[in-house]
């Protein structure tokens, strides 16, 4: 299980030292929650803070754009050379074209879905993306409880993934974001999840690396 801590839940006034503390192999990615105050009520940070984060850590970046007009925002993150740039289906006018733009920049294209967006749309979009991010809380804030409708959504995705995988060998990462803890991670692993975001679970405790280790061990406990 890949673990991508969301720095939204980190002590933001001590972000530099917190980032330096994060170590592989426990921490696989650093999840950056970019919120514009329109697509979601909250406003966080943009590409300049993202660049500052990159300077503090060699760990690859997982960019999650919760913004309107992602076609305007996405190119601002190319210079960052993140592992992936993920934008929201609900905000995108032409998601396939935007995925192609991201891939042409040599970056993995990710598509995020809010908890009420039908999973079936992924059947048509599957070949164009390298990563699908399922929101398991309404986007906007860290520390919210995991939504139980996520289980049947993940089961639906597993069917689509199996069908699409029969037609092509292109690899996709299934990422889950919101309310992940050591209590639900084993079931998430069983549901086919490859990567989890964790905010409160990682940062509202003493040692973020240990928290990530706890998640990884719990993922294999079923
Ligand atoms: C919510 C963000 C999440 C959030 C996760 O809108 O996209 O990445 O920070 O935090 P937890 O793990 O605390 O739900
Ligand atoms: Zn996120």
PDB file of C-alpha atoms and ligand atoms in Angstrom:
ATOM      1  CA  UNK A   1       0.000   0.000   0.000  1.00  0.00           C
ATOM      2  CA  UNK A   2       1.378   3.378  -1.025  1.00  0.00           C
ATOM      3  CA  UNK A   3       0.926   6.153   1.529  1.00  0.00           C
ATOM      4  CA  UNK A   4       0.578   9.815   0.573  1.00  0.00           C
ATOM      5  CA  UNK A   5       0.308  12.127   3.591  1.00  0.00           C
ATOM      6  CA  UNK A   6      -1.722  15.299   3.060  1.00  0.00           C
ATOM      7  CA  UNK A   7       0.272  18.238   4.402  1.00  0.00           C
ATOM      8  CA  UNK A   8      -2.996  20.113   4.876  1.00  0.00           C
ATOM      9  CA  UNK A   9      -3.156  18.427   8.283  1.00  0.00           C
ATOM     10  CA  UNK A  10       0.508  19.179   9.110  1.00  0.00           C
ATOM     11  CA  UNK A  11       1.526  22.073  11.380  1.00  0.00           C
ATOM     12  CA  UNK A  12       1.707  24.662   8.592  1.00  0.00           C
ATOM     13  CA  UNK A  13       3.868  27.113  10.516  1.00  0.00           C
ATOM     14  CA  UNK A  14       6.487  24.360  10.867  1.00  0.00           C
ATOM     15  CA  UNK A  15       6.059  22.887   7.415  1.00  0.00           C
ATOM     16  CA  UNK A  16       9.762  22.877   6.523  1.00  0.00           C
ATOM     17  CA  UNK A  17      10.882  20.804   9.507  1.00  0.00           C
ATOM     18  CA  UNK A  18       7.859  18.505   9.166  1.00  0.00           C
ATOM     19  CA  UNK A  19       8.735  17.801   5.524  1.00  0.00           C
ATOM     20  CA  UNK A  20      12.350  17.066   6.408  1.00  0.00           C
ATOM     21  CA  UNK A  21      11.127  14.576   8.994  1.00  0.00           C
ATOM     22  CA  UNK A  22       9.189  12.506   6.410  1.00  0.00           C
ATOM     23  CA  UNK A  23      11.192   9.522   5.198  1.00  0.00           C
ATOM     24  CA  UNK A  24      10.989   6.740   2.668  1.00  0.00           C
ATOM     25  CA  UNK A  25      10.166   3.853   2.692  1.00  0.00           C
ATOM     26  CA  UNK A  26       7.274   4.709   5.026  1.00  0.00           C
ATOM     27  CA  UNK A  27       6.229   7.777   3.051  1.00  0.00           C
ATOM     28  CA  UNK A  28       5.789   7.191  -0.689  1.00  0.00           C
ATOM     29  CA  UNK A  29       4.382  10.543  -1.822  1.00  0.00           C
ATOM     30  CA  UNK A  30       3.457  13.951  -0.465  1.00  0.00           C
ATOM     31  CA  UNK A  31      -0.132  14.895  -1.179  1.00  0.00           C
ATOM     32  CA  UNK A  32      -0.723  18.568  -1.969  1.00  0.00           C
ATOM     33  CA  UNK A  33      -4.329  19.735  -1.587  1.00  0.00           C
ATOM     34  CA  UNK A  34      -4.734  22.769  -3.811  1.00  0.00           C
ATOM     35  CA  UNK A  35      -8.086  24.451  -3.034  1.00  0.00           C
ATOM     36  CA  UNK A  36      -9.327  27.634  -4.698  1.00  0.00           C
ATOM     37  CA  UNK A  37     -12.213  28.730  -2.438  1.00  0.00           C
ATOM     38  CA  UNK A  38     -14.674  28.162  -5.323  1.00  0.00           C
ATOM     39  CA  UNK A  39     -14.715  24.468  -6.210  1.00  0.00           C
ATOM     40  CA  UNK A  40     -14.519  23.875  -2.469  1.00  0.00           C
ATOM     41  CA  UNK A  41     -15.209  26.459   0.254  1.00  0.00           C
ATOM     42  CA  UNK A  42     -11.658  26.463   1.591  1.00  0.00           C
ATOM     43  CA  UNK A  43      -8.601  28.165   0.140  1.00  0.00           C
ATOM     44  CA  UNK A  44      -5.192  26.586   0.709  1.00  0.00           C
ATOM     45  CA  UNK A  45      -2.099  27.248  -1.398  1.00  0.00           C
ATOM     46  CA  UNK A  46      -0.908  27.261  -4.974  1.00  0.00           C
ATOM     47  CA  UNK A  47       2.109  26.536  -7.121  1.00  0.00           C
ATOM     48  CA  UNK A  48       4.494  28.792  -5.212  1.00  0.00           C
ATOM     49  CA  UNK A  49       4.047  26.948  -1.924  1.00  0.00           C
ATOM     50  CA  UNK A  50       4.172  23.678  -3.881  1.00  0.00           C
ATOM     51  CA  UNK A  51       7.589  24.733  -5.259  1.00  0.00           C
ATOM     52  CA  UNK A  52       8.752  25.536  -1.723  1.00  0.00           C
ATOM     53  CA  UNK A  53       7.601  22.080  -0.556  1.00  0.00           C
ATOM     54  CA  UNK A  54       9.588  20.444  -3.343  1.00  0.00           C
ATOM     55  CA  UNK A  55      12.761  22.209  -2.216  1.00  0.00           C
ATOM     56  CA  UNK A  56      12.416  20.676   1.275  1.00  0.00           C
ATOM     57  CA  UNK A  57      12.000  17.023   0.280  1.00  0.00           C
ATOM     58  CA  UNK A  58      13.081  14.465  -2.310  1.00  0.00           C
ATOM     59  CA  UNK A  59       9.790  12.529  -1.895  1.00  0.00           C
ATOM     60  CA  UNK A  60       7.665  12.655  -5.100  1.00  0.00           C
ATOM     61  CA  UNK A  61       4.637  14.918  -5.090  1.00  0.00           C
ATOM     62  CA  UNK A  62       0.996  13.909  -5.552  1.00  0.00           C
ATOM     63  CA  UNK A  63      -0.902  17.031  -6.658  1.00  0.00           C
ATOM     64  CA  UNK A  64      -4.662  17.111  -5.996  1.00  0.00           C
ATOM     65  CA  UNK A  65      -6.316  20.125  -7.614  1.00  0.00           C
ATOM     66  CA  UNK A  66      -9.681  21.015  -6.102  1.00  0.00           C
ATOM     67  CA  UNK A  67     -10.176  23.995  -8.350  1.00  0.00           C
ATOM     68  CA  UNK A  68     -12.525  25.350 -10.963  1.00  0.00           C
ATOM     69  CA  UNK A  69     -11.104  25.716 -14.483  1.00  0.00           C
ATOM     70  CA  UNK A  70      -8.442  23.012 -14.023  1.00  0.00           C
ATOM     71  CA  UNK A  71      -7.352  23.541 -17.654  1.00  0.00           C
ATOM     72  CA  UNK A  72      -5.958  26.920 -16.566  1.00  0.00           C
ATOM     73  CA  UNK A  73      -4.408  25.663 -13.335  1.00  0.00           C
ATOM     74  CA  UNK A  74      -2.839  22.354 -14.411  1.00  0.00           C
ATOM     75  CA  UNK A  75       0.067  23.830 -16.479  1.00  0.00           C
ATOM     76  CA  UNK A  76       1.217  25.854 -13.449  1.00  0.00           C
ATOM     77  CA  UNK A  77       2.324  22.557 -11.852  1.00  0.00           C
ATOM     78  CA  UNK A  78       4.369  21.182 -14.769  1.00  0.00           C
ATOM     79  CA  UNK A  79       7.609  22.832 -13.586  1.00  0.00           C
ATOM     80  CA  UNK A  80       7.162  21.036 -10.266  1.00  0.00           C
ATOM     81  CA  UNK A  81       7.618  17.683 -12.068  1.00  0.00           C
ATOM     82  CA  UNK A  82       5.265  15.860  -9.688  1.00  0.00           C
ATOM     83  CA  UNK A  83       4.516  12.141  -9.874  1.00  0.00           C
ATOM     84  CA  UNK A  84       0.939  12.946 -10.870  1.00  0.00           C
ATOM     85  CA  UNK A  85      -1.455  15.839 -11.337  1.00  0.00           C
ATOM     86  CA  UNK A  86      -5.033  14.962 -10.403  1.00  0.00           C
ATOM     87  CA  UNK A  87      -7.962  17.224 -11.282  1.00  0.00           C
ATOM     88  CA  UNK A  88     -11.682  16.816 -10.621  1.00  0.00           C
ATOM     89  CA  UNK A  89     -14.064  15.347 -13.180  1.00  0.00           C
ATOM     90  CA  UNK A  90     -16.779  17.696 -11.895  1.00  0.00           C
ATOM     91  CA  UNK A  91     -14.703  20.771 -12.742  1.00  0.00           C
ATOM     92  CA  UNK A  92     -13.277  19.716 -16.099  1.00  0.00           C
ATOM     93  CA  UNK A  93     -14.849  20.752 -19.402  1.00  0.00           C
ATOM     94  CA  UNK A  94     -12.727  18.358 -21.491  1.00  0.00           C
ATOM     95  CA  UNK A  95     -11.127  15.776 -19.183  1.00  0.00           C
ATOM     96  CA  UNK A  96      -9.638  13.664 -21.968  1.00  0.00           C
ATOM     97  CA  UNK A  97      -7.897  16.625 -23.567  1.00  0.00           C
ATOM     98  CA  UNK A  98      -6.569  17.761 -20.198  1.00  0.00           C
ATOM     99  CA  UNK A  99      -5.276  14.253 -19.418  1.00  0.00           C
ATOM    100  CA  UNK A 100      -3.413  14.263 -22.735  1.00  0.00           C
ATOM    101  CA  UNK A 101      -1.853  17.626 -21.901  1.00  0.00           C
ATOM    102  CA  UNK A 102      -0.604  16.276 -18.569  1.00  0.00           C
ATOM    103  CA  UNK A 103       0.774  13.091 -20.108  1.00  0.00           C
ATOM    104  CA  UNK A 104       2.577  15.089 -22.822  1.00  0.00           C
ATOM    105  CA  UNK A 105       4.393  16.892 -20.009  1.00  0.00           C
ATOM    106  CA  UNK A 106       5.694  13.486 -18.855  1.00  0.00           C
ATOM    107  CA  UNK A 107       3.491  13.452 -15.749  1.00  0.00           C
ATOM    108  CA  UNK A 108       0.855  10.877 -14.780  1.00  0.00           C
ATOM    109  CA  UNK A 109      -2.706  12.095 -15.321  1.00  0.00           C
ATOM    110  CA  UNK A 110      -5.111  11.615 -12.424  1.00  0.00           C
ATOM    111  CA  UNK A 111      -8.879  12.035 -12.281  1.00  0.00           C
ATOM    112  CA  UNK A 112     -10.674  12.657  -8.981  1.00  0.00           C
ATOM    113  CA  UNK A 113     -14.342  11.940  -8.262  1.00  0.00           C
ATOM    114  CA  UNK A 114     -16.442  13.449  -5.497  1.00  0.00           C
ATOM    115  CA  UNK A 115     -18.438  10.944  -3.394  1.00  0.00           C
ATOM    116  CA  UNK A 116     -21.681  11.524  -5.335  1.00  0.00           C
ATOM    117  CA  UNK A 117     -20.335  11.408  -8.884  1.00  0.00           C
ATOM    118  CA  UNK A 118     -21.415   8.204 -10.664  1.00  0.00           C
ATOM    119  CA  UNK A 119     -18.555   5.732 -11.009  1.00  0.00           C
ATOM    120  CA  UNK A 120     -19.859   4.502 -14.380  1.00  0.00           C
ATOM    121  CA  UNK A 121     -18.361   7.489 -16.222  1.00  0.00           C
ATOM    122  CA  UNK A 122     -14.944   5.886 -15.643  1.00  0.00           C
ATOM    123  CA  UNK A 123     -15.656   3.164 -18.176  1.00  0.00           C
ATOM    124  CA  UNK A 124     -15.207   5.729 -20.986  1.00  0.00           C
ATOM    125  CA  UNK A 125     -12.354   7.585 -19.346  1.00  0.00           C
ATOM    126  CA  UNK A 126     -10.267   4.630 -18.172  1.00  0.00           C
ATOM    127  CA  UNK A 127      -7.739   4.495 -21.045  1.00  0.00           C
ATOM    128  CA  UNK A 128      -6.835   8.164 -20.762  1.00  0.00           C
ATOM    129  CA  UNK A 129      -5.757   8.234 -17.130  1.00  0.00           C
ATOM    130  CA  UNK A 130      -2.955   6.735 -15.047  1.00  0.00           C
ATOM    131  CA  UNK A 131      -4.622   7.267 -11.688  1.00  0.00           C
ATOM    132  CA  UNK A 132      -8.148   7.519 -10.304  1.00  0.00           C
ATOM    133  CA  UNK A 133      -8.714   9.240  -6.986  1.00  0.00           C
ATOM    134  CA  UNK A 134     -11.905   8.405  -5.127  1.00  0.00           C
ATOM    135  CA  UNK A 135     -12.891  11.030  -2.600  1.00  0.00           C
ATOM    136  CA  UNK A 136     -14.212   9.219   0.455  1.00  0.00           C
ATOM    137  CA  UNK A 137     -15.258  12.472   2.146  1.00  0.00           C
ATOM    138  CA  UNK A 138     -16.680  15.623   0.561  1.00  0.00           C
ATOM    139  CA  UNK A 139     -13.593  17.581  -0.514  1.00  0.00           C
ATOM    140  CA  UNK A 140     -12.677  20.686   1.440  1.00  0.00           C
ATOM    141  CA  UNK A 141     -11.294  19.715   4.841  1.00  0.00           C
ATOM    142  CA  UNK A 142      -9.125  17.128   6.519  1.00  0.00           C
ATOM    143  CA  UNK A 143     -10.294  15.148   9.561  1.00  0.00           C
ATOM    144  CA  UNK A 144     -13.760  14.178   8.278  1.00  0.00           C
ATOM    145  CA  UNK A 145     -15.164  10.657   8.765  1.00  0.00           C
ATOM    146  CA  UNK A 146     -14.952   8.140   5.908  1.00  0.00           C
ATOM    147  CA  UNK A 147     -18.206   7.930   3.915  1.00  0.00           C
ATOM    148  CA  UNK A 148     -19.734   4.460   3.900  1.00  0.00           C
ATOM    149  CA  UNK A 149     -21.080   4.786   0.338  1.00  0.00           C
ATOM    150  CA  UNK A 150     -17.438   4.420  -0.718  1.00  0.00           C
ATOM    151  CA  UNK A 151     -17.510   0.625  -0.405  1.00  0.00           C
ATOM    152  CA  UNK A 152     -19.987  -0.030  -3.175  1.00  0.00           C
ATOM    153  CA  UNK A 153     -18.326   2.661  -5.293  1.00  0.00           C
ATOM    154  CA  UNK A 154     -15.003   0.855  -4.997  1.00  0.00           C
ATOM    155  CA  UNK A 155     -16.667  -2.457  -5.833  1.00  0.00           C
ATOM    156  CA  UNK A 156     -18.164  -0.858  -8.950  1.00  0.00           C
ATOM    157  CA  UNK A 157     -14.744   0.451  -9.954  1.00  0.00           C
ATOM    158  CA  UNK A 158     -13.191  -2.997  -9.475  1.00  0.00           C
ATOM    159  CA  UNK A 159     -15.597  -4.360 -12.119  1.00  0.00           C
ATOM    160  CA  UNK A 160     -14.734  -1.576 -14.553  1.00  0.00           C
ATOM    161  CA  UNK A 161     -11.040  -2.045 -13.901  1.00  0.00           C
ATOM    162  CA  UNK A 162     -11.233  -5.765 -14.577  1.00  0.00           C
ATOM    163  CA  UNK A 163     -13.125  -5.269 -17.842  1.00  0.00           C
ATOM    164  CA  UNK A 164     -10.791  -2.532 -19.052  1.00  0.00           C
ATOM    165  CA  UNK A 165      -7.689  -4.466 -18.043  1.00  0.00           C
ATOM    166  CA  UNK A 166      -8.784  -7.290 -20.353  1.00  0.00           C
ATOM    167  CA  UNK A 167      -8.606  -4.863 -23.275  1.00  0.00           C
ATOM    168  CA  UNK A 168      -5.288  -3.196 -22.503  1.00  0.00           C
ATOM    169  CA  UNK A 169      -2.361  -3.714 -20.186  1.00  0.00           C
ATOM    170  CA  UNK A 170      -2.119  -0.054 -19.197  1.00  0.00           C
ATOM    171  CA  UNK A 171      -1.578   0.273 -15.472  1.00  0.00           C
ATOM    172  CA  UNK A 172      -3.742   2.491 -13.314  1.00  0.00           C
ATOM    173  CA  UNK A 173      -3.371   3.433  -9.677  1.00  0.00           C
ATOM    174  CA  UNK A 174      -6.481   3.488  -7.495  1.00  0.00           C
ATOM    175  CA  UNK A 175      -6.109   6.144  -4.802  1.00  0.00           C
ATOM    176  CA  UNK A 176      -8.514   6.887  -1.954  1.00  0.00           C
ATOM    177  CA  UNK A 177      -8.658  10.248  -0.179  1.00  0.00           C
ATOM    178  CA  UNK A 178     -10.473  11.089   3.058  1.00  0.00           C
ATOM    179  CA  UNK A 179     -10.966   9.521   6.467  1.00  0.00           C
ATOM    180  CA  UNK A 180      -8.369   6.758   6.066  1.00  0.00           C
ATOM    181  CA  UNK A 181      -7.240   5.176   9.348  1.00  0.00           C
ATOM    182  CA  UNK A 182      -5.686   1.917  10.548  1.00  0.00           C
ATOM    183  CA  UNK A 183      -9.269   0.662  11.021  1.00  0.00           C
ATOM    184  CA  UNK A 184     -10.419   0.835   7.392  1.00  0.00           C
ATOM    185  CA  UNK A 185      -7.166   0.379   5.480  1.00  0.00           C
ATOM    186  CA  UNK A 186      -7.246  -3.435   5.379  1.00  0.00           C
ATOM    187  CA  UNK A 187     -10.685  -3.357   3.808  1.00  0.00           C
ATOM    188  CA  UNK A 188      -9.480  -0.709   1.369  1.00  0.00           C
ATOM    189  CA  UNK A 189      -6.571  -2.922   0.361  1.00  0.00           C
ATOM    190  CA  UNK A 190      -8.978  -5.779  -0.160  1.00  0.00           C
ATOM    191  CA  UNK A 191     -11.139  -3.542  -2.353  1.00  0.00           C
ATOM    192  CA  UNK A 192      -8.161  -3.037  -4.687  1.00  0.00           C
ATOM    193  CA  UNK A 193      -6.880   0.313  -3.431  1.00  0.00           C
ATOM    194  CA  UNK A 194      -3.197   0.880  -4.275  1.00  0.00           C
ATOM    195  CA  UNK A 195      -2.589   4.216  -2.594  1.00  0.00           C
ATOM    196  CA  UNK A 196      -4.143   6.146   0.282  1.00  0.00           C
ATOM    197  CA  UNK A 197      -4.029   9.774   1.245  1.00  0.00           C
ATOM    198  CA  UNK A 198      -3.941  10.355   4.978  1.00  0.00           C
ATOM    199  CA  UNK A 199      -4.062  13.734   6.678  1.00  0.00           C
ATOM    200  CA  UNK A 200      -5.216  13.632  10.279  1.00  0.00           C
ATOM    201  CA  UNK A 201      -4.047  10.058  10.809  1.00  0.00           C
ATOM    202  CA  UNK A 202      -0.472  10.941   9.868  1.00  0.00           C
ATOM    203  CA  UNK A 203      -0.095  14.405  11.346  1.00  0.00           C
ATOM    204  CA  UNK A 204      -2.317  14.471  14.442  1.00  0.00           C
ATOM    205  CA  UNK A 205       0.115  12.145  16.205  1.00  0.00           C
ATOM    206  CA  UNK A 206       3.722  12.301  17.397  1.00  0.00           C
ATOM    207  CA  UNK A 207       5.609  10.590  14.613  1.00  0.00           C
ATOM    208  CA  UNK A 208       4.355  10.773  10.998  1.00  0.00           C
ATOM    209  CA  UNK A 209       6.705   8.018   9.763  1.00  0.00           C
ATOM    210  CA  UNK A 210       5.452   5.658  12.453  1.00  0.00           C
ATOM    211  CA  UNK A 211       1.839   6.479  11.569  1.00  0.00           C
ATOM    212  CA  UNK A 212       2.547   5.594   7.918  1.00  0.00           C
ATOM    213  CA  UNK A 213       4.186   2.345   9.053  1.00  0.00           C
ATOM    214  CA  UNK A 214       1.082   1.533  11.141  1.00  0.00           C
ATOM    215  CA  UNK A 215      -1.105   2.063   8.061  1.00  0.00           C
ATOM    216  CA  UNK A 216       1.093  -0.176   5.902  1.00  0.00           C
ATOM    217  CA  UNK A 217       1.105  -2.975   8.437  1.00  0.00           C
ATOM    218  CA  UNK A 218      -2.642  -2.730   9.003  1.00  0.00           C
ATOM    219  CA  UNK A 219      -3.216  -2.858   5.227  1.00  0.00           C
ATOM    220  CA  UNK A 220      -1.900  -6.420   5.171  1.00  0.00           C
ATOM    221  CA  UNK A 221      -3.665  -7.614   8.307  1.00  0.00           C
ATOM    222  CA  UNK A 222      -6.783  -9.234   6.764  1.00  0.00           C
TER     223      UNK A 222
HETATM  224  C1  LIG B   1      -9.919  16.797   1.525  1.00  0.00           C
HETATM  225  C2  LIG B   1      -8.535  16.572   1.022  1.00  0.00           C
HETATM  226  C3  LIG B   1      -7.854  15.424   1.694  1.00  0.00           C
HETATM  227  C4  LIG B   1      -7.675  15.575   3.184  1.00  0.00           C
HETATM  228  C5  LIG B   1      -7.409  14.220   3.784  1.00  0.00           C
HETATM  229  O1  LIG B   1     -10.571  17.689   0.694  1.00  0.00           O
HETATM  230  O2  LIG B   1      -8.555  16.290  -0.378  1.00  0.00           O
HETATM  231  O3  LIG B   1      -6.606  15.150   1.053  1.00  0.00           O
HETATM  232  O4  LIG B   1      -6.650  16.456   3.499  1.00  0.00           O
HETATM  233  O5  LIG B   1      -7.375  14.336   5.183  1.00  0.00           O
HETATM  234  P1  LIG B   1      -7.900  13.179   6.158  1.00  0.00           P
HETATM  235  O6  LIG B   1      -7.054  11.969   5.910  1.00  0.00           O
HETATM  236  O7  LIG B   1      -7.718  13.762   7.510  1.00  0.00           O
HETATM  237  O8  LIG B   1      -9.354  12.926   5.796  1.00  0.00           O
HETATM  238 ZN1  LIG B   2      -6.645  15.472  -1.287  1.00  0.00          ZN
END
